[in-house]
CSV table of C-alpha atoms and ligand atoms in Angstrom, one decimal:
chain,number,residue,atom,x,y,z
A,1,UNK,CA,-17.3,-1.4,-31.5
A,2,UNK,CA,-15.2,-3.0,-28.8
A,3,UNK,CA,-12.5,-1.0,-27.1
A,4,UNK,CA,-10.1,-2.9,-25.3
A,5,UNK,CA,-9.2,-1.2,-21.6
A,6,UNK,CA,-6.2,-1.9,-19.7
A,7,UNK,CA,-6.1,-1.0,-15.7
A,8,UNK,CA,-3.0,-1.2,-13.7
A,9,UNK,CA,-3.0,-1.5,-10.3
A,10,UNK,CA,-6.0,-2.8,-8.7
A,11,UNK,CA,-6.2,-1.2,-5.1
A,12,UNK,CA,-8.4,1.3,-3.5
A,13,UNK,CA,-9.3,3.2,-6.5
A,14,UNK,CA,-7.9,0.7,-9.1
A,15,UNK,CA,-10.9,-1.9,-8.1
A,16,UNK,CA,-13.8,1.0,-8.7
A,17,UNK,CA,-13.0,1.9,-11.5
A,18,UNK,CA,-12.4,-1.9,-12.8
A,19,UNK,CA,-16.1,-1.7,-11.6
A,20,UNK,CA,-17.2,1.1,-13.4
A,21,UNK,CA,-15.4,-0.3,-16.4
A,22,UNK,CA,-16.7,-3.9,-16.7
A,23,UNK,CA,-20.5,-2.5,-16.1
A,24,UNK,CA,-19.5,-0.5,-19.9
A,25,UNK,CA,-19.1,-4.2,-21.1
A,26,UNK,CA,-22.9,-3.7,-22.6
A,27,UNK,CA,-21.7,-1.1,-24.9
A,28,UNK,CA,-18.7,-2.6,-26.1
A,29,UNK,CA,-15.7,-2.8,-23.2
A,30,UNK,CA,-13.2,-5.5,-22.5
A,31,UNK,CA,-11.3,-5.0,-19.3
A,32,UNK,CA,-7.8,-6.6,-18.5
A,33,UNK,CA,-6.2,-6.0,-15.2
A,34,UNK,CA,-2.4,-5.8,-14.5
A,35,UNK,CA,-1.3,-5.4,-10.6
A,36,UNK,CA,2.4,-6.4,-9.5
A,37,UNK,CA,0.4,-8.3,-7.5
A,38,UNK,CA,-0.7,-10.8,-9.7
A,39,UNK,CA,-3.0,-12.2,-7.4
A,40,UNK,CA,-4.7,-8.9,-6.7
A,41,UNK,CA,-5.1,-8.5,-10.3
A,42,UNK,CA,-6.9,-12.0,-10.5
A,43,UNK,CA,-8.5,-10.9,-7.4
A,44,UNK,CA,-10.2,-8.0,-8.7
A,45,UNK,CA,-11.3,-9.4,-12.2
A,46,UNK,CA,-12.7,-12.8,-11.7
A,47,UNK,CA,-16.0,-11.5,-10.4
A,48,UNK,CA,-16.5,-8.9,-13.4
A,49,UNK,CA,-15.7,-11.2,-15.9
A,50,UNK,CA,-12.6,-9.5,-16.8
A,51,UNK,CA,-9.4,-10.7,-17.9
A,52,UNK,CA,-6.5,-10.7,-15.5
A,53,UNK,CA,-2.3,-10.5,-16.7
A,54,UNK,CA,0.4,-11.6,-14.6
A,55,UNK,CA,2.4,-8.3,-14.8
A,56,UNK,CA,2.6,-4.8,-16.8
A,57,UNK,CA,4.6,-5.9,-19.6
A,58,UNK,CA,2.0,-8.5,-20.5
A,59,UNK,CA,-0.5,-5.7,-20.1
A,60,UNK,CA,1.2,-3.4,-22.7
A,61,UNK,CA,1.9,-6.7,-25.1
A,62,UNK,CA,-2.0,-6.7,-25.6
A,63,UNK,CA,-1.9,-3.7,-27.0
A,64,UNK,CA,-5.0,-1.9,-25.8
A,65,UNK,CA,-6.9,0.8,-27.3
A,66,UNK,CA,-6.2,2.5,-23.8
A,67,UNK,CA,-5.0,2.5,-20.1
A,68,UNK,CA,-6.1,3.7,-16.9
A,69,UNK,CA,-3.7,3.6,-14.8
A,70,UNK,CA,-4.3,3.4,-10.6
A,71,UNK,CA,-0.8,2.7,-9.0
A,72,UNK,CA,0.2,4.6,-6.4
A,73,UNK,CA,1.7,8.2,-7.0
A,74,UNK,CA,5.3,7.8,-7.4
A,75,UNK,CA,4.3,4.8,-10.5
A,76,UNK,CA,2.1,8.0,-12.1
A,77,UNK,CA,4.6,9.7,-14.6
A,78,UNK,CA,6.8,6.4,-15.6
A,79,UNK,CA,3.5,4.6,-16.7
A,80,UNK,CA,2.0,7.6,-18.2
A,81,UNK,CA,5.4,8.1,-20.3
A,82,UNK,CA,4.9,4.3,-21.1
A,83,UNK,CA,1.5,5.0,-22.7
A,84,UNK,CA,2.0,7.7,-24.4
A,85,UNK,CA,5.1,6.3,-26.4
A,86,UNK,CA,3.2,3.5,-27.5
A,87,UNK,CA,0.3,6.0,-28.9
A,88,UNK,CA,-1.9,4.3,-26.4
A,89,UNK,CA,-4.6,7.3,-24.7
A,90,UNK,CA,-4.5,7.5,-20.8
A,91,UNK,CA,-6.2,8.1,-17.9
A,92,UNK,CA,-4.2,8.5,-14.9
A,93,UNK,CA,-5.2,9.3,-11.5
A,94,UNK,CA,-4.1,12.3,-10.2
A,95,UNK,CA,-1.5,13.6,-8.9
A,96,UNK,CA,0.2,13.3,-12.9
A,97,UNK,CA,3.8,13.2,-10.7
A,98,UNK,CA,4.9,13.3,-6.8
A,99,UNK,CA,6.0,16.7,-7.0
A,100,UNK,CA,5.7,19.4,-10.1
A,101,UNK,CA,9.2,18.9,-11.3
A,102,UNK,CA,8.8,15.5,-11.7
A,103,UNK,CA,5.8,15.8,-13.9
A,104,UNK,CA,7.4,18.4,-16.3
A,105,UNK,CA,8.7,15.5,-18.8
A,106,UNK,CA,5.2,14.2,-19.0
A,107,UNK,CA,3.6,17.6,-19.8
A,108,UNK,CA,6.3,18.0,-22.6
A,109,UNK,CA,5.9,14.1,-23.7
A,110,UNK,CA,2.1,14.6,-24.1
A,111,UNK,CA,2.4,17.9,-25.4
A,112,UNK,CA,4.6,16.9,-28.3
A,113,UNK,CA,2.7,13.6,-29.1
A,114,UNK,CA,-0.6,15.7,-28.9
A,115,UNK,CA,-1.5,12.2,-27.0
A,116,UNK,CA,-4.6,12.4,-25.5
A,117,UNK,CA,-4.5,11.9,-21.6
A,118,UNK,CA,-7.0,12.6,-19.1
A,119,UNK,CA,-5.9,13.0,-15.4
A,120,UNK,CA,-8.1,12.0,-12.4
A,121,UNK,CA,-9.9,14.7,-10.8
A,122,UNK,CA,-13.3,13.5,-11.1
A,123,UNK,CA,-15.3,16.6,-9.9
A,124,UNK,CA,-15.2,17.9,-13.1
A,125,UNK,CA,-17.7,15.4,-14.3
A,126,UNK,CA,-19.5,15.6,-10.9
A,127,UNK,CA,-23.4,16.5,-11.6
A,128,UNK,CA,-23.4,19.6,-9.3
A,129,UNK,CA,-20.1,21.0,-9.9
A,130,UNK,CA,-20.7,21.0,-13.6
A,131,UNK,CA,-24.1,22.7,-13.2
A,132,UNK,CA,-22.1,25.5,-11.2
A,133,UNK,CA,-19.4,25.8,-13.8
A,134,UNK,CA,-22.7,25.9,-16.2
A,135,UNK,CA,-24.6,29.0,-14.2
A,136,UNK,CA,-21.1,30.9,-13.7
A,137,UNK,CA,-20.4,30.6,-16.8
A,138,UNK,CA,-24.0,31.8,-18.0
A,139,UNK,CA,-23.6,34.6,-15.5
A,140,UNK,CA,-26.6,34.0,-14.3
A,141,UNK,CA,-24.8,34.7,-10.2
A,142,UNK,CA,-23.7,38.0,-11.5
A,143,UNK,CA,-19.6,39.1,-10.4
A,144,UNK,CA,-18.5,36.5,-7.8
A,145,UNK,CA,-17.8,37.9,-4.6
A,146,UNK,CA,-17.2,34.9,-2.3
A,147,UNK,CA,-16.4,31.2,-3.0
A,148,UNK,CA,-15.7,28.7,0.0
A,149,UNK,CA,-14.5,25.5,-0.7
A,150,UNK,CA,-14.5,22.2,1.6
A,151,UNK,CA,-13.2,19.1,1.3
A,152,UNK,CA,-13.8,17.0,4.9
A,153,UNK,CA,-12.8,13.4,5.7
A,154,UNK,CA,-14.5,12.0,7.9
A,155,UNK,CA,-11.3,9.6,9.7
A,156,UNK,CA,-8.0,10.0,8.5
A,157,UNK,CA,-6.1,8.0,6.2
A,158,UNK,CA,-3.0,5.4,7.6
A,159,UNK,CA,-0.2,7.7,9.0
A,160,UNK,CA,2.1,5.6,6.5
A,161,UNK,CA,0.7,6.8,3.5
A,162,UNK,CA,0.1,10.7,5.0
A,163,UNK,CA,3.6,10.5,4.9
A,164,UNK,CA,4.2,10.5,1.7
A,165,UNK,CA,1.0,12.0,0.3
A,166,UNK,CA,2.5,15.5,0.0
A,167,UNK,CA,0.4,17.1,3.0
A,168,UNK,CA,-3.0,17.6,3.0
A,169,UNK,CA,-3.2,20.6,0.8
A,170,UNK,CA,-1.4,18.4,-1.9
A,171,UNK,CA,-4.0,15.0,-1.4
A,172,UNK,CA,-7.1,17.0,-0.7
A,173,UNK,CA,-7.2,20.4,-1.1
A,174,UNK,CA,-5.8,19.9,-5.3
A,175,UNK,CA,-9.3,19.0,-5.9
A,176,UNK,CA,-11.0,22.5,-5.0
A,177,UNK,CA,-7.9,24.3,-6.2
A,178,UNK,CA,-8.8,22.6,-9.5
A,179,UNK,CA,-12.8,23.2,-9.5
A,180,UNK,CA,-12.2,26.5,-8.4
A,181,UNK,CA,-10.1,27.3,-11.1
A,182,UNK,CA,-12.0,25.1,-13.5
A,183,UNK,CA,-15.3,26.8,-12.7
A,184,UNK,CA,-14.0,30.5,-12.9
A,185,UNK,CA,-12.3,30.5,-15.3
A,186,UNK,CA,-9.8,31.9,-13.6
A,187,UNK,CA,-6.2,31.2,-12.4
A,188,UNK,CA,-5.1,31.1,-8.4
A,189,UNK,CA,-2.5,33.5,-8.1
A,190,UNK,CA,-1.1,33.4,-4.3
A,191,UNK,CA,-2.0,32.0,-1.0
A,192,UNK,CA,-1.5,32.1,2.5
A,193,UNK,CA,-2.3,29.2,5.1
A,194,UNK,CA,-2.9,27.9,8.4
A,195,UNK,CA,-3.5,24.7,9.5
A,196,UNK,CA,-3.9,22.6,13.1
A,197,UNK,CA,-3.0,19.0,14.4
A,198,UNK,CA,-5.6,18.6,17.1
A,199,UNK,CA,-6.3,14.6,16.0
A,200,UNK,CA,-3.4,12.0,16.2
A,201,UNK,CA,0.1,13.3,17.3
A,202,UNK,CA,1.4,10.4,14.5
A,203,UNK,CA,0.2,13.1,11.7
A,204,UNK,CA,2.5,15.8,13.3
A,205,UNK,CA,4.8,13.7,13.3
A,206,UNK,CA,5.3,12.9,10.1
A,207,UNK,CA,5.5,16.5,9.0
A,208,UNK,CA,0.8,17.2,8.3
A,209,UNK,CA,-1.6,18.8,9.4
A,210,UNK,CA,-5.0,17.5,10.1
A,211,UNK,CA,-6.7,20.8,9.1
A,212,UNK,CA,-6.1,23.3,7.2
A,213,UNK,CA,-7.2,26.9,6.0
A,214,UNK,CA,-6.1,28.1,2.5
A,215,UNK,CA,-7.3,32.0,1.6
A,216,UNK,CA,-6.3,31.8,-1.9
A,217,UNK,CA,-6.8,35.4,-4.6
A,218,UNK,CA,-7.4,34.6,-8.2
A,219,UNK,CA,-6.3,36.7,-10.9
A,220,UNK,CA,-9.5,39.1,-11.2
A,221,UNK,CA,-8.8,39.8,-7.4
A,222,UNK,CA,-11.7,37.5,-5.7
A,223,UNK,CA,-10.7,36.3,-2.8
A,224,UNK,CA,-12.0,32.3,-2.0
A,225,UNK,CA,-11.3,29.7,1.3
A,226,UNK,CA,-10.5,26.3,1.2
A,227,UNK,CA,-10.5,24.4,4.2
A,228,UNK,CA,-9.7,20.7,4.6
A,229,UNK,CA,-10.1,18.7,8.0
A,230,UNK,CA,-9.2,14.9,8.2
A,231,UNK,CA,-11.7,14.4,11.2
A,232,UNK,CA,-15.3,15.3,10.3
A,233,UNK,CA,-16.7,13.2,12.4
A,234,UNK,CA,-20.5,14.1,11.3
A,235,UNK,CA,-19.7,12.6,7.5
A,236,UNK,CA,-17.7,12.6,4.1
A,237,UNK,CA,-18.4,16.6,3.2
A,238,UNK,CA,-17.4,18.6,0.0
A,239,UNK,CA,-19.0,21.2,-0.3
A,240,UNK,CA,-18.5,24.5,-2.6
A,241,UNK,CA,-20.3,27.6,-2.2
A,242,UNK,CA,-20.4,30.4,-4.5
A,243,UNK,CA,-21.7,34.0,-4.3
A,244,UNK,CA,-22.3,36.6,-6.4
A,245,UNK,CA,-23.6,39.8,-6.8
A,246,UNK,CA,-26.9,38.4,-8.5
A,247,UNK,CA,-27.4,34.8,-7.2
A,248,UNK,CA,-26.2,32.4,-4.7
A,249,UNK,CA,-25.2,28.4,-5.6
A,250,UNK,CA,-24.1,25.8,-3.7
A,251,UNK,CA,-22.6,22.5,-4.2
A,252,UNK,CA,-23.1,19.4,-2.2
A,253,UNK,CA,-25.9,20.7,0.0
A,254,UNK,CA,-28.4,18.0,-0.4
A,255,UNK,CA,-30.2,15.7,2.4
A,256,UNK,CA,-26.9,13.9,2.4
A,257,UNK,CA,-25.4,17.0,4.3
A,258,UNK,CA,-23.0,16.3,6.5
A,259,UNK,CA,-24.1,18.2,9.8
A,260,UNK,CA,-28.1,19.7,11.0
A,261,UNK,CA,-29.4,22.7,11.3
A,262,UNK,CA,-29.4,24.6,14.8
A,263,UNK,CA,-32.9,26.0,14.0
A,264,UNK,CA,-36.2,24.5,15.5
A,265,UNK,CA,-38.3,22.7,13.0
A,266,UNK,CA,-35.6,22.5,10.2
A,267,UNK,CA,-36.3,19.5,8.8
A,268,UNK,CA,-33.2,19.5,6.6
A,269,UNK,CA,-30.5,17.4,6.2
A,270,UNK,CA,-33.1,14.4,6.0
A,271,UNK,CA,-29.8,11.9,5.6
A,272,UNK,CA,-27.9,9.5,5.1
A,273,UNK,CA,-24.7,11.2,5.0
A,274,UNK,CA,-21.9,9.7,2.8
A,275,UNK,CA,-18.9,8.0,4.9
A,276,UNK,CA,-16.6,8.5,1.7
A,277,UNK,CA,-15.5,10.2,-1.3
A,278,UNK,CA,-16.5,6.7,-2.9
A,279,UNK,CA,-20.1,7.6,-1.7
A,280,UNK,CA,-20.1,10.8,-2.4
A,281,UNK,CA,-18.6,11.2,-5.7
A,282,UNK,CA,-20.3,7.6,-6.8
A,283,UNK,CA,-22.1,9.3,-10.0
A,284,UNK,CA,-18.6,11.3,-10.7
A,285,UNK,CA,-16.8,8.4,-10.8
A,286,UNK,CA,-19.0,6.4,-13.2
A,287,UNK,CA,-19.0,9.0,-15.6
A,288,UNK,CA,-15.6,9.6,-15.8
A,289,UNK,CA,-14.7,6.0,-16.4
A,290,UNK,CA,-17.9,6.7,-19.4
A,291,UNK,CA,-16.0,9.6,-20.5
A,292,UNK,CA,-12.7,8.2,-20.6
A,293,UNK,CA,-14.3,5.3,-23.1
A,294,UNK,CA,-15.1,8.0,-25.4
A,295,UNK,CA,-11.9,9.8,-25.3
A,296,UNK,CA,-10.2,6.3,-26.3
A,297,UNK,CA,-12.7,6.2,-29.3
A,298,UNK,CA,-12.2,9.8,-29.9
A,299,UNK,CA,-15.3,11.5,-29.6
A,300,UNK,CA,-13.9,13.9,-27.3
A,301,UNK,CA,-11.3,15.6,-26.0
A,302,UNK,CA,-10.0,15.0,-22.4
A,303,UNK,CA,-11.6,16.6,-19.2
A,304,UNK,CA,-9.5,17.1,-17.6
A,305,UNK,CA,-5.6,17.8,-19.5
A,306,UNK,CA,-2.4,16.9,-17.4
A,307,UNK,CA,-1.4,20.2,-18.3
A,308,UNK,CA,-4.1,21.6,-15.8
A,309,UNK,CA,-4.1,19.2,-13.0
A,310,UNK,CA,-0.3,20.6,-12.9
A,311,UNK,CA,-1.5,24.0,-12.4
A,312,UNK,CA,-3.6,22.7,-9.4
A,313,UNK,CA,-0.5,21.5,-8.0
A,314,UNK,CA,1.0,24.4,-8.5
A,315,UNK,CA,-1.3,25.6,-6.1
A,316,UNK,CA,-1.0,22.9,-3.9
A,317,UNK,CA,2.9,23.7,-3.3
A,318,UNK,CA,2.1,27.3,-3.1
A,319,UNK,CA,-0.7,26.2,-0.1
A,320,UNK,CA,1.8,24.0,1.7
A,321,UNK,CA,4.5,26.6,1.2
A,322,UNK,CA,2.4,29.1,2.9
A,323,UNK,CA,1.7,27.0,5.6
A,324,UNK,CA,5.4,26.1,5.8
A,325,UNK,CA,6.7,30.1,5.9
A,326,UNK,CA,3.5,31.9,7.6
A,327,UNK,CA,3.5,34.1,4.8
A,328,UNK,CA,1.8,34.9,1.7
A,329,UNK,CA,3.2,32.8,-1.0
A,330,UNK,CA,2.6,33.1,-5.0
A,331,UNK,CA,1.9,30.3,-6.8
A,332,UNK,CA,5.2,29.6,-9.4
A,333,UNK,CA,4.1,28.9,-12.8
B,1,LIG,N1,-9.4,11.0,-7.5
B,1,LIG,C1,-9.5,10.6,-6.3
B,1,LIG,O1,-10.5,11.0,-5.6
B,1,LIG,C2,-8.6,9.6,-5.6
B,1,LIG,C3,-8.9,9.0,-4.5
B,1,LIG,C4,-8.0,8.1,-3.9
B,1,LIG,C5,-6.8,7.9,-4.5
B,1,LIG,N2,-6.5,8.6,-5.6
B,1,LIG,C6,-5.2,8.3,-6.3
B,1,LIG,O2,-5.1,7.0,-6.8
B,1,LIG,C7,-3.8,6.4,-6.7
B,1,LIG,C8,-3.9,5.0,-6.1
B,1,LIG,O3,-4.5,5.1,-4.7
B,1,LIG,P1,-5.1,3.9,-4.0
B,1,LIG,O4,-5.6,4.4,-2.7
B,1,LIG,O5,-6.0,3.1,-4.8
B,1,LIG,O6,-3.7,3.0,-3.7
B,1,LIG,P2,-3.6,1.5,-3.3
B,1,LIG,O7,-2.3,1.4,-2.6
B,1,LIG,O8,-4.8,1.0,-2.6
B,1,LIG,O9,-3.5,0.7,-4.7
B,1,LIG,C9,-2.4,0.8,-5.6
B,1,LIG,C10,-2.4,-0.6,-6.3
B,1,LIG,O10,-1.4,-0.4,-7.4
B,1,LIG,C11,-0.5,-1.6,-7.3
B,1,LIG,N3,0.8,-1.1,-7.9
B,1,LIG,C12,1.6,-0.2,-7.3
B,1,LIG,N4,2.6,0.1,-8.2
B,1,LIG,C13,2.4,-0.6,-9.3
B,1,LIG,C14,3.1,-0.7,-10.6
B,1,LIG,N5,4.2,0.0,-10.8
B,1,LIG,N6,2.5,-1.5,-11.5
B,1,LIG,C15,1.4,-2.2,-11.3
B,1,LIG,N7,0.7,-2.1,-10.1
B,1,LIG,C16,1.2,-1.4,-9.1
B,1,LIG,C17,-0.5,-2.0,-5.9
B,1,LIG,O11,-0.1,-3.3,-5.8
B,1,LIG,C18,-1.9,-1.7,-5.5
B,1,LIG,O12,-2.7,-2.8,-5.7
B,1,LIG,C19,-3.0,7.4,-5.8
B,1,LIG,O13,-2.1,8.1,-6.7
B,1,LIG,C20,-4.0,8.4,-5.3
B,1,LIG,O14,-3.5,9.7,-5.2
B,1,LIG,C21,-7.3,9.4,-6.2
């Protein structure tokens, strides 16, 4: 069977999942790349063998059997509306919109089509995080008690694009506000924050932090953390650990660790460390390309719904609010 796959926008993100794509052309994948750079889109495909389009509009004339779509935020919800009116399936990267409001119309859109659309957060198809979703689920660590989340860069981003990414609670933190909420079961249901600009006076300036602390209650009254620090200089680090009453689990604490040990002899982390999410969300990534394939040929439902990702946001603006007011802010659903 040959599924046809449309990407637009062929940047950062846009290029590894072209990747990931045109390595599914062995079971039955055809790739064609839109940018409104042409030349990036040409660019990107030539080496995979893929086919390039001069613009958007000549990406939706070939009528694929579905899009992924990789454009920066603000191009999210217009392409994603796009899609879904032409009964095409969708992945989008996340966020669905730049701010909740905005992504409202696509939630109703989608809803009403009952188009399948699968938003970006790629953790939920990460090996470990699914096997801790698995062994909560399973109760096999008893009541939860304590959940810490981490999600460390190791060098910031370009102060252009900080400025409009929302603060770092909205870029990074979404991800464990999802994962916590996705593993649980449960729903975040207020937050209060602090955060710290000890790096580059630039990210003050325009309006973020460079690290920040979220203590975040969900609805069954466990308390978690999520911390986020743009300057980890030891590594890429995501990390979640989770304890319960009957077992202990933790996520992302393999020889690719992203710090050592203060005891004599401890042999572990052995290393490397990963320098980036690329790195260390490598096996997530592939998969959810894989996975998306399958929701275009409908043998299975998305991952991860827009419907949900806008709940993590939720969250998000609830975090940032908090760190905004110094208070304790619910999260507005
Ligand atoms: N899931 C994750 O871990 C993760 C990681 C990084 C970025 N992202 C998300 O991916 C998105 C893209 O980020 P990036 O870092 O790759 O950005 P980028 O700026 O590197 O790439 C965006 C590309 O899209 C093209 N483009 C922009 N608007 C377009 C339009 N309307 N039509 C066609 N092409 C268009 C640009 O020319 C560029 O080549 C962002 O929304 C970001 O939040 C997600």
């Amino acid at each position: 069977m040959t599924t046809r796959i449309g990407l637009i926008g062929a940047g950062r993100i846009g290029a590894m999942h072209a990747e990931h794509l045109a390595a599914l052309a062995d079971d039955g994948v055809d790739l064609i790349i839109a940018d409104v750079d042409a030349a990036r889109a040409a660019e990107v495909a030539e080496p995979l063998g893929a086919a390039a389009v001069a613009d958007v509009d000549a990406l939706f004339a070939e009528q694929p059997d579905g899009v992924v779509i990789a454009v920066g935020t603000g191009g999210h919800a217009p392409l994603i509306l796009r899609a879904v009116e032409a009964s095409i399936p969708v992945f989008c990267e996340k966020p669905v919109a730049e701010t909740v409001e905005a992504a409202l119309p696509v939630l109703e859109a989608v809803e009403a089509a009952g188009a399948q659309v699968q938003i970006g957060h790629q953790r939920r198809l990460d090996p470990g995080h699914c096997e801790a979703r698995r062994a909560v689920q399973a109760g096999e660590l008893g009541w939860l008690h304590t959940l810490r989340a981490i999600t460390a860069d190791m060098t910031p981003p370009p102060v252009e694009f900080l400025a409009t990414s929302g603060g770092l609670f909205r870029d990074c933190s979404v991800h464990d506000f999802d994962t916590l909420q996705w593993i649980t079961g449960r729903r975040i249901v207020e937050v209060c924050a602090r955060g710290s600009n000890r790096g580059d006076p630039a990210i003050g300036a325009v309006g973020d932090v460079d690290t920040a602390h979220a203590l975040v209650t969900l609805d069954d009254g466990t308390v978690a953390t999520v911390s986020a620090t743009r300057y980890n200089g030891a590594g890429h680090d995501v990390r979640l650990e989770l304890q319960g009453s009957a077992a202990s689990l933790q996520v992302g604490l393999d020889d690719s660790y992203a710090g050592r040990s203060a005891e004599a002899g401890a042999a572990f982390p052995a290393g490397p460390v990963h320098r980036t999410f690329h790195e260390r969300f490598a096996a997530a990534y592939r998969e959810e390309m894989r996975t998306f394939v399958a929701v275009v040929r409908g043998e299975q439902d998305s991952p991860c719904t827009p419907a949900e990702a806008v709940d993590a946001s939720r969250v998000a603006d609830a975090a940032q609010r908090a760190l905004e007011t110094g208070r304790t802010e619910p999260v507005r659903r």
